[in-house]
PDB file of C-alpha atoms in Angstrom:
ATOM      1  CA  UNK J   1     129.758-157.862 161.211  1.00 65.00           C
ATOM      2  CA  UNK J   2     131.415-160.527 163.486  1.00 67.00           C
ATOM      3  CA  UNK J   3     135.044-160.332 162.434  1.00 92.00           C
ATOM      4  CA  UNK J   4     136.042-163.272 164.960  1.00 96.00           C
ATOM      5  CA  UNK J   5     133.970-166.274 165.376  1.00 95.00           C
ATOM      6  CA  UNK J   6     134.101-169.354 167.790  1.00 96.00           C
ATOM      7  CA  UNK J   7     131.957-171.730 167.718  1.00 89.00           C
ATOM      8  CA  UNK J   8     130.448-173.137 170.232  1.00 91.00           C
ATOM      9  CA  UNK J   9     129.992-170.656 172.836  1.00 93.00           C
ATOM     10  CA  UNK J  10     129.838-173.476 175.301  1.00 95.00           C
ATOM     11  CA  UNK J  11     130.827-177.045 175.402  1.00 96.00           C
ATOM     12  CA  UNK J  12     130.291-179.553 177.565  1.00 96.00           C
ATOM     13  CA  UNK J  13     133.096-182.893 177.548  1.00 94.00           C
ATOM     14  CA  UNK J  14     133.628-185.722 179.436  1.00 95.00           C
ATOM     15  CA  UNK J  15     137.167-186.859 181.241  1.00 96.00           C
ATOM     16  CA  UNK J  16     139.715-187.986 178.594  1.00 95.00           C
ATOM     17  CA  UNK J  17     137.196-187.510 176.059  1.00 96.00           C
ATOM     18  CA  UNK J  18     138.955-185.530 172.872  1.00 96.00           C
ATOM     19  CA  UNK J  19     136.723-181.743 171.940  1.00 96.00           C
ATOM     20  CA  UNK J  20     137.758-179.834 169.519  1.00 97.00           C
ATOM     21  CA  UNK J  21     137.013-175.851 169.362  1.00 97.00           C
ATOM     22  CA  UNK J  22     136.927-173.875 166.532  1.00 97.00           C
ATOM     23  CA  UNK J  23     137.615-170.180 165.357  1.00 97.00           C
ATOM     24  CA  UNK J  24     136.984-168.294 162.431  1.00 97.00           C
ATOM     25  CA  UNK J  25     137.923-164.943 161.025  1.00 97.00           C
ATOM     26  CA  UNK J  26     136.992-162.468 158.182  1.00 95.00           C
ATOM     27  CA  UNK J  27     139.912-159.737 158.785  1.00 94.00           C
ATOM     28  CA  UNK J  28     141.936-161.869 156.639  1.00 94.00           C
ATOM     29  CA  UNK J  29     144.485-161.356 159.712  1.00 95.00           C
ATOM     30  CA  UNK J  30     148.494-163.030 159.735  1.00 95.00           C
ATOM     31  CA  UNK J  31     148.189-164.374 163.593  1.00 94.00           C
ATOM     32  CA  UNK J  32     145.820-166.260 165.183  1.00 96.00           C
ATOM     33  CA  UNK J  33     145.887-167.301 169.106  1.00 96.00           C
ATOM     34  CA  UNK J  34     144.477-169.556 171.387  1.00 97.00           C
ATOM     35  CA  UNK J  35     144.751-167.989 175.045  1.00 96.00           C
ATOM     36  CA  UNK J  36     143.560-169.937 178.273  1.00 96.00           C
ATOM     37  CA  UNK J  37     141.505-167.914 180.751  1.00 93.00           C
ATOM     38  CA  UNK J  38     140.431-169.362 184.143  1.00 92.00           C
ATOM     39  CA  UNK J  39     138.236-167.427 186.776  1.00 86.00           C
ATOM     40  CA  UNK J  40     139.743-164.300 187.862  1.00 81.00           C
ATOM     41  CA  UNK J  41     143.104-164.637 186.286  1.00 86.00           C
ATOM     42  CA  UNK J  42     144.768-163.382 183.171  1.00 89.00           C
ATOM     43  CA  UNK J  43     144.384-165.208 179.614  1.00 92.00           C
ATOM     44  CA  UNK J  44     147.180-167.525 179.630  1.00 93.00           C
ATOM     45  CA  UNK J  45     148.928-167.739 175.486  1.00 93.00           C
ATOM     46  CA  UNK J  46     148.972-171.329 174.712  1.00 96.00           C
ATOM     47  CA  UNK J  47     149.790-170.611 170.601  1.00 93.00           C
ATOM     48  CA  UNK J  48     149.852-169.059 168.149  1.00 94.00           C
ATOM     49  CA  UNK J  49     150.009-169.503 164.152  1.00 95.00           C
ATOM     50  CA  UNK J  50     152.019-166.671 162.014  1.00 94.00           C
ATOM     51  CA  UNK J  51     150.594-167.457 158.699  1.00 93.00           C
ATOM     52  CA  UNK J  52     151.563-171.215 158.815  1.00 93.00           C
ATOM     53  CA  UNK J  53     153.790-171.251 161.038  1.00 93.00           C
ATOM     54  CA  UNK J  54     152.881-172.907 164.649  1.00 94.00           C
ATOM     55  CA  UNK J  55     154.466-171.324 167.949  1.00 92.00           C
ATOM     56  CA  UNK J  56     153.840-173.104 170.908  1.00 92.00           C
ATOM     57  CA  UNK J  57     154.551-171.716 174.401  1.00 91.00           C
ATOM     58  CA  UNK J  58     156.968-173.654 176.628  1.00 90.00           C
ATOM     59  CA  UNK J  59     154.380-174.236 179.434  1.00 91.00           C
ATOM     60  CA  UNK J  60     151.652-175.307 177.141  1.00 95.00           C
ATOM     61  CA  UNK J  61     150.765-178.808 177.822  1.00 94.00           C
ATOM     62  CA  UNK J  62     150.965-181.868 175.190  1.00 94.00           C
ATOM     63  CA  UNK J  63     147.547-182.352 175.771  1.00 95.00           C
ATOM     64  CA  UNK J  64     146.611-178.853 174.031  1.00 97.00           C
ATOM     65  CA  UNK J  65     147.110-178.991 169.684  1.00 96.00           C
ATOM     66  CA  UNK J  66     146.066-176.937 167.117  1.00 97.00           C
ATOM     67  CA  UNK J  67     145.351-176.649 163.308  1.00 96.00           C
ATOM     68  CA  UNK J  68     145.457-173.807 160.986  1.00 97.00           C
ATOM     69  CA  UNK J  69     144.085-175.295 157.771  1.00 96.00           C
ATOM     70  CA  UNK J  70     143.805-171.946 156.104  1.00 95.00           C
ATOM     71  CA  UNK J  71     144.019-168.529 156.941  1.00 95.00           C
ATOM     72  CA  UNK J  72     140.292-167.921 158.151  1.00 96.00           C
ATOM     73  CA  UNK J  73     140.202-170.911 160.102  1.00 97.00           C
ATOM     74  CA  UNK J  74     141.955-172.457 163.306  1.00 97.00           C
ATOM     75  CA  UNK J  75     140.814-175.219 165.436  1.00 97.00           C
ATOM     76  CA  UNK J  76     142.110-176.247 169.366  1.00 97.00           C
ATOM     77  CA  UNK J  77     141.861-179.960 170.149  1.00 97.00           C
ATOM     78  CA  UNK J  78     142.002-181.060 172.992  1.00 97.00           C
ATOM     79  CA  UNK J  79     143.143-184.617 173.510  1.00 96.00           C
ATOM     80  CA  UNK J  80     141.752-186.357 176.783  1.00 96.00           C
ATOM     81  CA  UNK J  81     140.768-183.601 178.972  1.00 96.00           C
ATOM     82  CA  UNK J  82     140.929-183.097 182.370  1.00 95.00           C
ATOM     83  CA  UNK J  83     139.059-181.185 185.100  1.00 95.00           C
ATOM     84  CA  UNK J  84     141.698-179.020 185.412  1.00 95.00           C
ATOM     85  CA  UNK J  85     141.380-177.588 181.676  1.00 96.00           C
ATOM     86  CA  UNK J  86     137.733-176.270 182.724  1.00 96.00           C
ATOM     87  CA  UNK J  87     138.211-172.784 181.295  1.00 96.00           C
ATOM     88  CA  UNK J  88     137.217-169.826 178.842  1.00 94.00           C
ATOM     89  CA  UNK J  89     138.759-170.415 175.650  1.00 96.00           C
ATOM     90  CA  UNK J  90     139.517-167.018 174.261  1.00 95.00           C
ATOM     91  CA  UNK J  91     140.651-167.185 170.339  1.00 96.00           C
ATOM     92  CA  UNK J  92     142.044-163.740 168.696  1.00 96.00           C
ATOM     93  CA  UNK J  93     143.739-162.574 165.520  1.00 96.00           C
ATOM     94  CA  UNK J  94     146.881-159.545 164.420  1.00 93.00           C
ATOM     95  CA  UNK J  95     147.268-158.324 161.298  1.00 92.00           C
ATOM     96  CA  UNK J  96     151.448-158.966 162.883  1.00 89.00           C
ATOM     97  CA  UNK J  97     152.643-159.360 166.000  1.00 85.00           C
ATOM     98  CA  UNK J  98     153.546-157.359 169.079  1.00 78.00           C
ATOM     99  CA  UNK J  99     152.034-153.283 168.144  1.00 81.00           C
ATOM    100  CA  UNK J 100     149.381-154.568 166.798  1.00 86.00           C
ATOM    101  CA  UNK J 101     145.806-155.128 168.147  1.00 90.00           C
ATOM    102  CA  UNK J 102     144.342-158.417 168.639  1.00 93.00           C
ATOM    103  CA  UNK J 103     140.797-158.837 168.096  1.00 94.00           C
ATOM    104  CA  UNK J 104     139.264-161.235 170.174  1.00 94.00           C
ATOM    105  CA  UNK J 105     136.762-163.611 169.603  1.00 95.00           C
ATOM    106  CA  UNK J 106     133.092-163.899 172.455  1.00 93.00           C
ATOM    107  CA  UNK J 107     135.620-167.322 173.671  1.00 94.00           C
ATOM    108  CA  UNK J 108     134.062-171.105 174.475  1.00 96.00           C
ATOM    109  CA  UNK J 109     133.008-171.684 177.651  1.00 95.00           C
ATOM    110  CA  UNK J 110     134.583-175.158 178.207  1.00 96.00           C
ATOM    111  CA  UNK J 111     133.125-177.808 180.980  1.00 96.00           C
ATOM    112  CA  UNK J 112     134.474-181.155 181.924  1.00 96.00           C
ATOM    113  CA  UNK J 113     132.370-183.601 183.827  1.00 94.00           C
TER     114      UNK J 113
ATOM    115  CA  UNK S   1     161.247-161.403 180.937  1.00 71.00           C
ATOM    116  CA  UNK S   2     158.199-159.161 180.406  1.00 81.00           C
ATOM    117  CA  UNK S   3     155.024-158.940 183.215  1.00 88.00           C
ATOM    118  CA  UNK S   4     152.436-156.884 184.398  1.00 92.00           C
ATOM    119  CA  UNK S   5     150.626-156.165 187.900  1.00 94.00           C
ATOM    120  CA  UNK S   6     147.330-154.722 188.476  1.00 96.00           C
ATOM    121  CA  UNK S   7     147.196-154.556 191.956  1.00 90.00           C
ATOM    122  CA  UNK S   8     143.763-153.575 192.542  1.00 94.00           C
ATOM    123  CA  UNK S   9     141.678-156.594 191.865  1.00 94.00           C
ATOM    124  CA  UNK S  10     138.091-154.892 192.301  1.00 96.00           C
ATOM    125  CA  UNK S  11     137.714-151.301 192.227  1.00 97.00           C
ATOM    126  CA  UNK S  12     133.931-150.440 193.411  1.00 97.00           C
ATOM    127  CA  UNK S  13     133.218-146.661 192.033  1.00 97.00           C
ATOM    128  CA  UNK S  14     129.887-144.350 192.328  1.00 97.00           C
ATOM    129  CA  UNK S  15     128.595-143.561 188.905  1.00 97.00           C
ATOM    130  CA  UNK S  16     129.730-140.178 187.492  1.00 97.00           C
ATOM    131  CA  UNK S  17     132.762-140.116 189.929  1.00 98.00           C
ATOM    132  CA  UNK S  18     136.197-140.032 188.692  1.00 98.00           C
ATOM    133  CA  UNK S  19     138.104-143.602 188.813  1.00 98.00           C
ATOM    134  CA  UNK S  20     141.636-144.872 188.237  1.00 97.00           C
ATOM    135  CA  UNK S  21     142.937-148.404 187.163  1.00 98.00           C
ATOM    136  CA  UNK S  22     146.953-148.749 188.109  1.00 97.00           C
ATOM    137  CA  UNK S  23     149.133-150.752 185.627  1.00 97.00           C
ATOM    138  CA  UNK S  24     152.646-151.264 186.551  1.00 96.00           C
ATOM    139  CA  UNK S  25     154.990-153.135 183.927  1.00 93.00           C
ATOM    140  CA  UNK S  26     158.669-154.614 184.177  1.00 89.00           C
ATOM    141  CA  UNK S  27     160.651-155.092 181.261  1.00 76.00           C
ATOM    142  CA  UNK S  28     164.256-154.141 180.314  1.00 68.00           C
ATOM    143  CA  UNK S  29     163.452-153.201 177.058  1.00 74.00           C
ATOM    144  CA  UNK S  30     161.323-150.341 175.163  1.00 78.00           C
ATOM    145  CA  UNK S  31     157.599-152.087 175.756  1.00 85.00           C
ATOM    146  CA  UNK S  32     154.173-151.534 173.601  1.00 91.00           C
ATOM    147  CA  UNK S  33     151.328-151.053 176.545  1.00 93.00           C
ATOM    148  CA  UNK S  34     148.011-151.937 175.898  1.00 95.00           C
ATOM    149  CA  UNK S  35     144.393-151.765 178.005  1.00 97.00           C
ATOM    150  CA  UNK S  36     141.993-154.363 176.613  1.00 96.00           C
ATOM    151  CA  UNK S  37     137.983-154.513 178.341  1.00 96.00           C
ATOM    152  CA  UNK S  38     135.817-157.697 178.903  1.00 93.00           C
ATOM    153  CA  UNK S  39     132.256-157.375 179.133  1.00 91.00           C
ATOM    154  CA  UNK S  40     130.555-160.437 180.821  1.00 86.00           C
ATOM    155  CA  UNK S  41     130.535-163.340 178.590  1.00 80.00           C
ATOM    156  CA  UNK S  42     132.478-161.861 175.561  1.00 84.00           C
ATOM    157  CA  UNK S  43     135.818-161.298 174.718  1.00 87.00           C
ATOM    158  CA  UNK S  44     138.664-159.284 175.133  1.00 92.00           C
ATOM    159  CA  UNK S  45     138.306-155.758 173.060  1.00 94.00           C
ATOM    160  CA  UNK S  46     141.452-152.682 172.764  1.00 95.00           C
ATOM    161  CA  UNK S  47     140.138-149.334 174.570  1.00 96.00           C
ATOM    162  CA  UNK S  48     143.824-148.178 173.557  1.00 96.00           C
ATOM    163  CA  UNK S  49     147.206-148.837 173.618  1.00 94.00           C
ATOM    164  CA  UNK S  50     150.851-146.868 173.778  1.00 93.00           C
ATOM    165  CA  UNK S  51     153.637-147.369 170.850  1.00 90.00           C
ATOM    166  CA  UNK S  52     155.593-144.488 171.081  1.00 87.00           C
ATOM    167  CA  UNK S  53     155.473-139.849 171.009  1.00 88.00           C
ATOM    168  CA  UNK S  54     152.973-138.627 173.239  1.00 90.00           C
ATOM    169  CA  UNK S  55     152.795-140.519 176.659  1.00 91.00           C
ATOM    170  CA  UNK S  56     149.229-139.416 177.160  1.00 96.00           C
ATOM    171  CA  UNK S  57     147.165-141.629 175.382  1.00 96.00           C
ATOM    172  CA  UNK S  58     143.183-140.929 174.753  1.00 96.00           C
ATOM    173  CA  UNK S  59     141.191-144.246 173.850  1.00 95.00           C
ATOM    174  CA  UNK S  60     137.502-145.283 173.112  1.00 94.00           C
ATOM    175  CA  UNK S  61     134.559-144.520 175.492  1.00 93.00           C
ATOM    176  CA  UNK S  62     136.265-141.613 177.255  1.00 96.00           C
ATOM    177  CA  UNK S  63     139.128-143.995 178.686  1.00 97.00           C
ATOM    178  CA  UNK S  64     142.660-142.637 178.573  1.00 97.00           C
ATOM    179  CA  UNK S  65     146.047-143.398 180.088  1.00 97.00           C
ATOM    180  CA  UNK S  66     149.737-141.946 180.767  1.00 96.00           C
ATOM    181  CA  UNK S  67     152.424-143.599 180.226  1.00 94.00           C
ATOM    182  CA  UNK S  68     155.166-142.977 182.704  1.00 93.00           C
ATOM    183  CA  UNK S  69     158.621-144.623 181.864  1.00 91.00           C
ATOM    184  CA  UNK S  70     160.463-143.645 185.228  1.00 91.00           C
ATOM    185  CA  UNK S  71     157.402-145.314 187.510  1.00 92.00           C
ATOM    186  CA  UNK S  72     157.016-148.257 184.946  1.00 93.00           C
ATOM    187  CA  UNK S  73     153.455-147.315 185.215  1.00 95.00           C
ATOM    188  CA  UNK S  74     150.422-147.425 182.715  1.00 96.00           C
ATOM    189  CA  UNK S  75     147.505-146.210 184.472  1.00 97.00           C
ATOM    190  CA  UNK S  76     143.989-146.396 182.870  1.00 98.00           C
ATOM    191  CA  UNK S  77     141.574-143.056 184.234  1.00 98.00           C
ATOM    192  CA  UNK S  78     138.134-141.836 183.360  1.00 98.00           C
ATOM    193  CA  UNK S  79     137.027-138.636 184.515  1.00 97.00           C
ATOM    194  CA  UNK S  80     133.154-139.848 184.792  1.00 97.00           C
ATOM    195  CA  UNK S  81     132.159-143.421 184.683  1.00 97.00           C
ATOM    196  CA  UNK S  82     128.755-144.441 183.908  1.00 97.00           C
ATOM    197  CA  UNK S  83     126.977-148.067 184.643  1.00 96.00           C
ATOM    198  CA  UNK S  84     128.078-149.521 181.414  1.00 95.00           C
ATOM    199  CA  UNK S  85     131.565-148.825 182.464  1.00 97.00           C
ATOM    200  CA  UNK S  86     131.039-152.165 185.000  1.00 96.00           C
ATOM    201  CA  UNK S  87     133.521-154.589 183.574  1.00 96.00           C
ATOM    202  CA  UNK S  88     136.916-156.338 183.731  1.00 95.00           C
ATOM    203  CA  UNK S  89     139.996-154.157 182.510  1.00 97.00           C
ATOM    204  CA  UNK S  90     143.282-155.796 181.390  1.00 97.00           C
ATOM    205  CA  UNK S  91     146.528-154.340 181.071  1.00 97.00           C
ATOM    206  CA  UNK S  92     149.576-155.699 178.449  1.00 94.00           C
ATOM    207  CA  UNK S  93     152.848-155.760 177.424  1.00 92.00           C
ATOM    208  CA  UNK S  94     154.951-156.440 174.378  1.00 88.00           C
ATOM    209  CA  UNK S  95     158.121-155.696 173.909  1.00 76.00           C
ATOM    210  CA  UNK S  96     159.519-155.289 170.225  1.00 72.00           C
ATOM    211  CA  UNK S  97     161.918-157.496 170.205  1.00 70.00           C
ATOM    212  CA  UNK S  98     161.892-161.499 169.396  1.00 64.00           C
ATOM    213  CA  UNK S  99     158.280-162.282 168.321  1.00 68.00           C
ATOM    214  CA  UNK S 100     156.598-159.754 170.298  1.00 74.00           C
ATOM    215  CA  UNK S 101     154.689-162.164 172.950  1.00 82.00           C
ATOM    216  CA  UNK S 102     151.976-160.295 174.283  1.00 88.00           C
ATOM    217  CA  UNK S 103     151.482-161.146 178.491  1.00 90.00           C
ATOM    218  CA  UNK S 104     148.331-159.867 180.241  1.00 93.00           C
ATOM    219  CA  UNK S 105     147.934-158.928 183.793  1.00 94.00           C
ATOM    220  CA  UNK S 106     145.521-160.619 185.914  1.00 93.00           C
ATOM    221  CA  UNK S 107     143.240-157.634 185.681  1.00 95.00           C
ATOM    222  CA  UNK S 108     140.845-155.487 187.767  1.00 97.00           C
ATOM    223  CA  UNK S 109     137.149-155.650 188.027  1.00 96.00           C
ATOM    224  CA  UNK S 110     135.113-152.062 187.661  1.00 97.00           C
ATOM    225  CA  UNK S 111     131.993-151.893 189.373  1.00 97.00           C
ATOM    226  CA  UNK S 112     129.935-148.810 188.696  1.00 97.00           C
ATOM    227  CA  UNK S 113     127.752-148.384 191.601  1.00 96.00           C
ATOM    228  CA  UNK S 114     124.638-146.353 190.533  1.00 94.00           C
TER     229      UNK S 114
END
């Protein structure tokens, strides 16, 4: 039944060391998202893939990249982390943009010793 | 550009009692609205969402909200809220133009007090 997947549900990095998180989906969905969400605030957009193509968000820092090998699949590396990127790491998907709903993955808890 | 307050950022509530979540949204365009719920530890999920026609819209598990152009308002109300109602309500905005960015508000916190 799961339509979006992440895997893990919690991952534990050191400083500067490079994670990467991953996301699957079975909706067979156009857009895929990464979104940011610290304690009590809003989940921040840091991508997103329309089919293949990659839109970043201006504020999104270097340190945050992402892969969309296929359509099911999309991965968020992060290169040397820092305690500061500590977070919930919500993925979702759109059939399109904008109207549409996103379906959101249960997110990866993220924690940086 | 596009935002969204929630200014209430805990609303406690007795179970069975009425409760209202306030949305306000600024944008100079036509917008798409949206209330998304997040139960602890899981993600995001739609209880509804406003595209156009009828500015009263109804929305899973007894949730519905009015959309009010002249207020810039987009509030989420239950007549009766039960304990499995306790969770984290975010309200959204699109607008239709360029490539529809979806922003969230920083949300309010329900807690259903039995």
């Amino acid at each position: 039944d799961a339509m979006v997947i992440q895997n893990p549900r919690y991952q534990v990095t050191q400083f500067g060391k490079p994670v990467t998180l991953s996301c699957s989906q079975t909706l067979n969905h156009n857009v895929m998202y990464w979104y940011q969400q610290k304690s009590s605030q809003a989940p921040k957009l840091l991508f997103h893939y329309y089919d293949k193509d990659f839109n970043n968000e201006a504020d999104t820092p270097d340190n945050f990249q992402s892969r969309r090998p296929n359509t099911s699949f999309c991965f968020l590396d992060i290169r040397s982390p820092g305690l500061g990127d500590a977070a919930m790491y919500l993925c979702a998907t759109s059939r399109e943009r904008g109207r549409e709903t996103q379906y959101f993955g249960p997110g990866t808890r993220l924690l940086v010793l | 550009a596009q935002s969204v307050t929630q200014l209430d950022s805990q609303v406690p509530v007795f179970e069975e009692a009425p409760v209202e979540l306030r949305c306000n949204y600024s944008s100079s365009v036509s917008v798409y609205l949206f209330w998304y719920v997040q139960y602890p530890n899981q993600g995001l999920q739609l209880l509804l969402k406003y595209l156009s026609g009828s500015t009263l819209v109804k929305g899973i598990n007894g949730f519905e909200a009015e959309f009010n152009k002249s207020q810039t308002s987009f509030h989420l109300r239950k007549p009766s809220v039960h304990i499995s109602d306790t969770a984290e309500y975010f309200c959204a905005v699109s607008d239709p133009g360029g490539y529809q960015k979806v922003t969230f508000g920083t949300g309010t916190k329900l807690q259903v007090i039995p």
